[in-house]
Coordinates of C-alpha atoms and ligand atoms in Angstrom, one line a residue:
X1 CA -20.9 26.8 12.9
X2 CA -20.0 30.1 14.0
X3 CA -23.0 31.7 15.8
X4 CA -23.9 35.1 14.3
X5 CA -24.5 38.3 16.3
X6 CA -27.4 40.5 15.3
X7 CA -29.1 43.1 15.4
X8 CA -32.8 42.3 15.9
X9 CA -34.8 44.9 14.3
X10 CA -37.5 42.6 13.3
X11 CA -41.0 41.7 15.4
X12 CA -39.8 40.1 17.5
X13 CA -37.4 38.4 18.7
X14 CA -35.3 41.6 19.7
X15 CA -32.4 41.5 21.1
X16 CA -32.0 41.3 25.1
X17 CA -30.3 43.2 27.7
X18 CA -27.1 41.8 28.5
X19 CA -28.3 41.1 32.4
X20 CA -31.2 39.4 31.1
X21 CA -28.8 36.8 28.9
X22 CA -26.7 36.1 31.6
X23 CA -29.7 35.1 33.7
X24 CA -30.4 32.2 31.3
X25 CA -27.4 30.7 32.2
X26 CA -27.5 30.8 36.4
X27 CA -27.5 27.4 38.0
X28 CA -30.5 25.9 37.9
X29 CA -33.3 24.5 40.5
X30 CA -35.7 22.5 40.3
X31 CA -39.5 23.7 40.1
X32 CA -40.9 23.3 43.1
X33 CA -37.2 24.6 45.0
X34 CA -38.7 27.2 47.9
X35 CA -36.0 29.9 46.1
X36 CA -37.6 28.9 42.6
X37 CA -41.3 29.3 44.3
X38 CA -40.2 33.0 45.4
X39 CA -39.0 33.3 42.0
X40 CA -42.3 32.8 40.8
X41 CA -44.1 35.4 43.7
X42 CA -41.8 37.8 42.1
X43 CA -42.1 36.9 38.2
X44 CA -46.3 37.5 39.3
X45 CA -46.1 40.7 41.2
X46 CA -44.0 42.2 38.7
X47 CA -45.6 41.4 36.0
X48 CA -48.9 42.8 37.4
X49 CA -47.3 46.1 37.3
X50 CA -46.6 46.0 34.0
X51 CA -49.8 44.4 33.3
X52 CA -51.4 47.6 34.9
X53 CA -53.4 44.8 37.1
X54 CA -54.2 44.2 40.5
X55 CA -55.2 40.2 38.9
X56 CA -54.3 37.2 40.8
X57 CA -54.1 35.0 38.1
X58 CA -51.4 36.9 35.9
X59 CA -48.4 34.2 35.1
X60 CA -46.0 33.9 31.9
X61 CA -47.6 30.5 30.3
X62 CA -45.2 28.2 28.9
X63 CA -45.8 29.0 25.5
X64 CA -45.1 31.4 23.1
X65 CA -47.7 34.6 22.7
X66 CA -49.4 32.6 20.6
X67 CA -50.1 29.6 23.7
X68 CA -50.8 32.8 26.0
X69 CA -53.7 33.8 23.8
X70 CA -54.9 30.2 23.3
X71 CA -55.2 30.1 26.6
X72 CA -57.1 32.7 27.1
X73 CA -59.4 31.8 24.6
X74 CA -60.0 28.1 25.1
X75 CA -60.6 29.3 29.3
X76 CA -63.0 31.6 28.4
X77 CA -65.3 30.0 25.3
X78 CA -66.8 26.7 24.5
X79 CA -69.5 25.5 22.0
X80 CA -73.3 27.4 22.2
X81 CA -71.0 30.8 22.8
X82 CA -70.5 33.9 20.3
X83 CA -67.7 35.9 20.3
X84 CA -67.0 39.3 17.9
X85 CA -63.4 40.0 16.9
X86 CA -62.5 43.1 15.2
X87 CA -59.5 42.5 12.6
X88 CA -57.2 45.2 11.3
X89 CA -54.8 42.9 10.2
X90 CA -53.0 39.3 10.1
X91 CA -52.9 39.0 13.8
X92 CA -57.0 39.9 14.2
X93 CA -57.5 36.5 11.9
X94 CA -55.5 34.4 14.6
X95 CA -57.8 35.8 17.4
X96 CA -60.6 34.9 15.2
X97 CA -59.5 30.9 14.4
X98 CA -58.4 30.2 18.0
X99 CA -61.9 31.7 19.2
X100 CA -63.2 29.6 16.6
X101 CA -61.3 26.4 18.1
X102 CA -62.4 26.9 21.0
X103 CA -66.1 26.2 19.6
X104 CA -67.5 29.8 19.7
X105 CA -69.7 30.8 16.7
X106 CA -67.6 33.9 15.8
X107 CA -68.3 37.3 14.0
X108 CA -65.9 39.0 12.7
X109 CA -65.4 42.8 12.2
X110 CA -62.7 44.0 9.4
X111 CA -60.7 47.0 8.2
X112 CA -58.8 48.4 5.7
X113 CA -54.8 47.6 6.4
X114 CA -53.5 50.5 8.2
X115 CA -57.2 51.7 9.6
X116 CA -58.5 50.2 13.0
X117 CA -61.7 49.5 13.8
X118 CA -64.5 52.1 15.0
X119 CA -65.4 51.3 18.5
X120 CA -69.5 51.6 16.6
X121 CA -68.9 48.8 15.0
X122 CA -68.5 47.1 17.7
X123 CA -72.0 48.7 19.7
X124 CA -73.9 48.5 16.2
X125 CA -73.1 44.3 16.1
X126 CA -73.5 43.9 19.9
X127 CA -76.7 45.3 19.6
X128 CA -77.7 43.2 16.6
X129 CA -76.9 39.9 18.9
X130 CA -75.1 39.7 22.2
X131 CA -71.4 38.3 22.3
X132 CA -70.1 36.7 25.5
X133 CA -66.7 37.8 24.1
X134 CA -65.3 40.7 21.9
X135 CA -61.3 40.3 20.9
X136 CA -59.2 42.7 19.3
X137 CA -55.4 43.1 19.0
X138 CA -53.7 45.8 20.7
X139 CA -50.6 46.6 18.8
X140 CA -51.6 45.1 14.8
X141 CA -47.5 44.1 14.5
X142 CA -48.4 43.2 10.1
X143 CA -49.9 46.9 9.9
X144 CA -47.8 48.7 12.6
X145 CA -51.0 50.3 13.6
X146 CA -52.7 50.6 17.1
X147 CA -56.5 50.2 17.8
X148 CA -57.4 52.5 20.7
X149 CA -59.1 49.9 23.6
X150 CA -60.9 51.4 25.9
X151 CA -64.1 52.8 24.4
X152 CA -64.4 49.0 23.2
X153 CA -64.2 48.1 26.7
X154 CA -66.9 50.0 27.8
X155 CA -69.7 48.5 25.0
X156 CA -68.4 45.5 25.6
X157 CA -69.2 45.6 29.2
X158 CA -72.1 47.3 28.6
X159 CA -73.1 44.9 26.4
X160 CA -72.5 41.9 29.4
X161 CA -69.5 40.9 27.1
X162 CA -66.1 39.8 28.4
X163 CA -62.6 42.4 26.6
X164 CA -60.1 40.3 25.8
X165 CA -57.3 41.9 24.7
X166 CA -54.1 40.8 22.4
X167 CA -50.9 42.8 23.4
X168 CA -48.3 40.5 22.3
X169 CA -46.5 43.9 20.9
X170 CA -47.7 46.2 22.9
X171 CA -46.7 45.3 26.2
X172 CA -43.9 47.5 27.9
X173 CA -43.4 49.6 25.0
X174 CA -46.5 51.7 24.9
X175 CA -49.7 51.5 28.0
X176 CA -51.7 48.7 28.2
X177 CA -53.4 49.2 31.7
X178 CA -55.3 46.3 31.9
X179 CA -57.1 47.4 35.1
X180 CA -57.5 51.3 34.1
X181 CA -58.8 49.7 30.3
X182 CA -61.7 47.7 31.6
X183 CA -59.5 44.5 29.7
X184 CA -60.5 41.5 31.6
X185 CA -58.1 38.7 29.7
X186 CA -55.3 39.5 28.1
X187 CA -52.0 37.8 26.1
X188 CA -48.5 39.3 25.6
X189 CA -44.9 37.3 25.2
X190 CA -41.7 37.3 26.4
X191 CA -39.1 38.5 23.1
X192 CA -41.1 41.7 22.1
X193 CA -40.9 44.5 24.3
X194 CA -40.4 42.5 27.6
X195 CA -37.0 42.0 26.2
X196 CA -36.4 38.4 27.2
X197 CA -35.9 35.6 24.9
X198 CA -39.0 33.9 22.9
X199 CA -40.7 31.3 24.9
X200 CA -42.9 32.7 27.2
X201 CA -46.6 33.8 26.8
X202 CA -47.7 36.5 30.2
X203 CA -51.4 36.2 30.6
X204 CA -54.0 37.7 33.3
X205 CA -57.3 37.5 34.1
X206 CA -59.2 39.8 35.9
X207 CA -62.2 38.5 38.4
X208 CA -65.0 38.4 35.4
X209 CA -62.7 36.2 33.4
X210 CA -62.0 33.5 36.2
X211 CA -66.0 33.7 36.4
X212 CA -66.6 33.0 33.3
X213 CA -64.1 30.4 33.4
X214 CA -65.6 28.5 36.4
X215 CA -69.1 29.2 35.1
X216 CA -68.6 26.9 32.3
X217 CA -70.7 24.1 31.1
X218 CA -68.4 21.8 30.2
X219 CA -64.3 21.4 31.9
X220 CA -61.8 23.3 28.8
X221 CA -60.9 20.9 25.9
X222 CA -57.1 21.1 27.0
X223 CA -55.2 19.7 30.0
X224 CA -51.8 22.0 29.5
X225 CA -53.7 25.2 29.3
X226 CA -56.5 24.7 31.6
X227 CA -56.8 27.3 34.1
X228 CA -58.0 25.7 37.2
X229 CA -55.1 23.3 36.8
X230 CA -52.6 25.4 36.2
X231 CA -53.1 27.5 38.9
X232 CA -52.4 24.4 41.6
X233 CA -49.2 25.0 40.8
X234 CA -48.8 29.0 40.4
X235 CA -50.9 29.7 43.2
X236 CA -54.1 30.1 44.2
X237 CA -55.2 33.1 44.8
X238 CA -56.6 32.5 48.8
X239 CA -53.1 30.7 49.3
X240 CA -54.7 28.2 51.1
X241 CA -52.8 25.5 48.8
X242 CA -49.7 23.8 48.7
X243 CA -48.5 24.2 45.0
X244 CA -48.3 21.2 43.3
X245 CA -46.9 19.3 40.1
X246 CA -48.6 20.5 36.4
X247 CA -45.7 20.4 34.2
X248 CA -41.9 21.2 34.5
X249 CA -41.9 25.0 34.5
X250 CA -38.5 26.3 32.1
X251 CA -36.8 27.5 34.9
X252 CA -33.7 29.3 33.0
X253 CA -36.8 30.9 30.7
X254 CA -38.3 32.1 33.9
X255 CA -35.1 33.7 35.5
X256 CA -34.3 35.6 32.6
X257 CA -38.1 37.2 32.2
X258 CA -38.3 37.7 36.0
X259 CA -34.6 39.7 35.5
X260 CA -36.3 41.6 32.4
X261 CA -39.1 42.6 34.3
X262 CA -36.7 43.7 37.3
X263 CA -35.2 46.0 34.7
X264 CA -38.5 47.1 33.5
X265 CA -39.5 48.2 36.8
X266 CA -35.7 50.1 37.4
X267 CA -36.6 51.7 34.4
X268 CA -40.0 53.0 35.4
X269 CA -43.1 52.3 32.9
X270 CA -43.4 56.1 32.0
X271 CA -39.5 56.4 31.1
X272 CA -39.9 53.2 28.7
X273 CA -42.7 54.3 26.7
X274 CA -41.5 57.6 26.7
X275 CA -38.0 56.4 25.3
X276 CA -40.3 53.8 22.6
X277 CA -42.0 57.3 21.4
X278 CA -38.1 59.0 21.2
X279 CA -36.7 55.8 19.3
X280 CA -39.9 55.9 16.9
X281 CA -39.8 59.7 16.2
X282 CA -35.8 58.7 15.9
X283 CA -36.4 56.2 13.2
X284 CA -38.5 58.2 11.2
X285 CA -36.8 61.0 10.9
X286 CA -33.8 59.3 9.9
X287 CA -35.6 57.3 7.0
X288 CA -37.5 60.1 5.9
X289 CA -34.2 61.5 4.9
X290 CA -33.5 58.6 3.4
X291 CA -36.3 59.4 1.1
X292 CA -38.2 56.6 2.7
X293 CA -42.0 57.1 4.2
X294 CA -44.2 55.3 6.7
X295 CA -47.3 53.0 5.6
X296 CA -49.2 53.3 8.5
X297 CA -51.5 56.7 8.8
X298 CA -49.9 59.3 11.4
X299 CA -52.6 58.4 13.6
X300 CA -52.5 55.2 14.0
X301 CA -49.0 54.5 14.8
X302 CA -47.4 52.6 16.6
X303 CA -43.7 53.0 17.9
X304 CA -42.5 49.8 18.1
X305 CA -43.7 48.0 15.1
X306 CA -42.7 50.6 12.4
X307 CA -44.3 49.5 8.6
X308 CA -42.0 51.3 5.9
X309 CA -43.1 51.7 2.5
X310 CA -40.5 50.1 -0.5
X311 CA -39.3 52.6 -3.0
X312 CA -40.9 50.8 -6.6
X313 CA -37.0 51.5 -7.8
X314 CA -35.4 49.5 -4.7
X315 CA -34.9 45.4 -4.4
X316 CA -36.9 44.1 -1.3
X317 CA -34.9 40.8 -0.6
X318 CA -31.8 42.3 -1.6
X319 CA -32.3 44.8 0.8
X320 CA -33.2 42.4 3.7
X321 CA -30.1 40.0 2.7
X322 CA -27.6 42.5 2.5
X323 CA -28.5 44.3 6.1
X324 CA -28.7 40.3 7.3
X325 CA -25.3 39.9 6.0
X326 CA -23.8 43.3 7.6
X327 CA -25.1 42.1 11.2
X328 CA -29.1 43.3 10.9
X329 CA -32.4 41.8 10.6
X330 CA -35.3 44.0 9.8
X331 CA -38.3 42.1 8.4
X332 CA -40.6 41.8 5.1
X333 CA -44.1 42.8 5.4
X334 CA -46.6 40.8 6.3
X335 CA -49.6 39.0 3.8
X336 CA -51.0 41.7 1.1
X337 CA -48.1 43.8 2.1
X338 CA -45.4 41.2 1.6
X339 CA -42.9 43.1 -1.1
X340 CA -44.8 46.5 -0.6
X341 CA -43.2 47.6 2.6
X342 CA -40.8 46.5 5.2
X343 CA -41.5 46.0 9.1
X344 CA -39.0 47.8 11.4
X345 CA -39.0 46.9 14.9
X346 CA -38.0 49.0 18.1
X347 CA -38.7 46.7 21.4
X348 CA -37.4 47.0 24.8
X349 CA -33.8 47.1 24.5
X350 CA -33.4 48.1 20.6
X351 CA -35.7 51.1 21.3
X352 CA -32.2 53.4 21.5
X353 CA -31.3 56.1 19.4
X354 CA -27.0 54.2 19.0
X355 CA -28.9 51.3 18.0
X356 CA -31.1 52.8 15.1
X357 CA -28.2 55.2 14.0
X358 CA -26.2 51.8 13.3
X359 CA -29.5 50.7 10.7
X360 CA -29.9 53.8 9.4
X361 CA -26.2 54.3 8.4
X362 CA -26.4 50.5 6.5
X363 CA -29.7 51.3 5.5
X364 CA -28.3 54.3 3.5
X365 CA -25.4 52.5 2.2
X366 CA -27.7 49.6 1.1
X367 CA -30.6 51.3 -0.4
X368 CA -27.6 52.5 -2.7
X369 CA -26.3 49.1 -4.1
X370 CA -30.2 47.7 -4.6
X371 CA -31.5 50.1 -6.7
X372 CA -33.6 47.4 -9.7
Ligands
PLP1 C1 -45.8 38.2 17.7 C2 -47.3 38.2 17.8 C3 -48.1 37.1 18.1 C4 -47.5 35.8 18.3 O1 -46.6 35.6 19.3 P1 -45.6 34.4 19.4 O2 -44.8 34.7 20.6 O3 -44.8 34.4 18.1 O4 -46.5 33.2 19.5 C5 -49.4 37.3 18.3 N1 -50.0 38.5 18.2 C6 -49.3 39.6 17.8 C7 -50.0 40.9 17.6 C8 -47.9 39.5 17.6 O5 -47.2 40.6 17.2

């Protein structure tokens, strides 16, 4: 079978930079190889910077996003704990079940799709009864919207509670600033803005996290994700350790995020969000003279996850397919918004203004053949 090329204008995965393919394929070595161990230095101190994080601890998990957050969440809570996550979307509800797997009795805070979540909410319910952990998600990739962070940090703080944080989308395309944000744990991936193939799942954890994590009554319910072991083999952080065996880090997975990461860097964190915000402001100017408007309230929107509303006279799957077939994937929306609208994503390498002039031509030339 002939394998197609597209154009990945979905959620994720997007499409890589052409370096960052090629890296997959360079001869391999094994895990503990000294080159493969600098390999790793650099995959962590790189990844700090784009974390915004002076943390130790801050390594892509071998796992999707997904296993980066569950991580974080079976590290951090165990049975006897409470934890408060705030849900503007699909993605909140995920935070909520793997805090809930982890044993914590959890409360949950909810929006309106589209809205995000008044950082009073959070005081008002902390006040009621103390959390040892409040969650939110970053970048809300089913809404497209984005829930400001860092006046949650601060109750939660003051409030003794740890911030854990879900930027699976946001990550490299807008700030995160873990350090400047007051986040102390938080969960990203390798295929969204990072621009590296799925696979991967960065984490961190900042010096209350790793307390909380050694504080803990009982040792985590997991062997692959537990902390203290994992970090025999990444590195402790006095160095005082010889690394040893956990499990057989992907190696070609790791040369081709530690060459994405080199190209973040060339790049410069201000010039990529900056060139996210011109791709977004791109895209919707384009579709709005395509007749076509946003979901998502002005101010709450992102510019990599883009949620576009479906014309009642225009065919939702016909739309999708015939784009598919002409070479481009753009996505349907996500639960309750599922035939309403359609999800248009602009992530690390696809956030180019060639790139979205090639949908919106199609787009155009589509919309007219699926009129119902
Ligand atoms: C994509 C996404 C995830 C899941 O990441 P995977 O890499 O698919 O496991 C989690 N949270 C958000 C907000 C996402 O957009």
């Amino acid at each position: 079978m002939l394998i197609p090329e597209r154009l990945l204008m979905g959620p994720g995965p997007s499409n890589p930079h052409p370096d960052v393919t090629q890296a997959l394929a360079a001869p391999l070595v094994g895990h503990l190889d000294p080159y493969f161990l600098q390999v790793m230095d650099e995959t962590m101190s790189n990844l700090r910077v784009v974390f915004g994080t002076d943390n130790h601890h801050t390594i892509p998990m071998s796992a999707t996003g997904s296993g980066g957050l569950e991580t974080i969440m079976l590290n951090m809570l165990e049975p006897g704990d409470e934890a408060v996550v705030g849900i503007i979307g699909y993605f909140g509800h995920r935070l909520a079940a793997m805090a809930s797997k982890a044993g914590a009795t959890v409360r949950t805070l909810e929006e309106d799709l589209g809205q995000v979540i008044d950082p009073g909410r959070i005081q008002a319910e902390l006040e009621k009864k103390p959390a040892k952990l409040v969650a939110v998600v970053h970048a809300e990739t089913s809404t497209g919207a984005c829930q400001p962070l860092e006046e949650i940090g601060k109750i939660a703080h003051d409030h003794g509670a740890l911030f854990v944080v879900d930027c699976v989308t946001s990550l490299a395309g807008m700030p995160v600033d873990v350090d400047k944000t007051g986040i102390d744990a938080a969960g990203s991936c390798s295929q969204k803005c990072i621009g590296s193939p799925p696979g991967l799942g960065p984490v961190t954890f900042g010096p209350k996290a790793i307390e909380a994590s050694n504080n803990r009554r009982r040792t985590p319910p997991t062997w692959y994700f537990d902390l203290s072991l994992l970090f025999q083999y990444w590195g402790e952080s006095d160095g005082a350790k010889d690394r040893v065996f956990h499990h057989t880090a992907p190696v070609a997975s790791i040369y081709a995020f530690h060459r994405a990461l080199q190209l973040i860097l060339e790049e410069g964190l201000e010039n990529r969000y900056q060139r996210h915000r011109d791709a977004h402001c791109h895209l919707v100017s384009g579709l709005e003279k395509l007749g076509l408007s946003l979901f998502t309230p002005e101010a709450h929107r992102l510019p990599m996850l883009n949620v576009v509303n479906i014309p009642d006279a225009i065919d939702d799957v016909r739309v999708r397919k015939t784009l598919l077939d002409r070479g481009i994937e753009i996505s349907a929306g996500f639960g309750p918004l599922q035939g309403k609208t359609w999800r248009i994503g602009l992530m690390g390498y696809n956030a180019d203004r060639k790139r979205i002039d090639i949908l919106l031509g199609e787009l155009e030339e589509v919309l007219k053949e699926a009129r119902k």
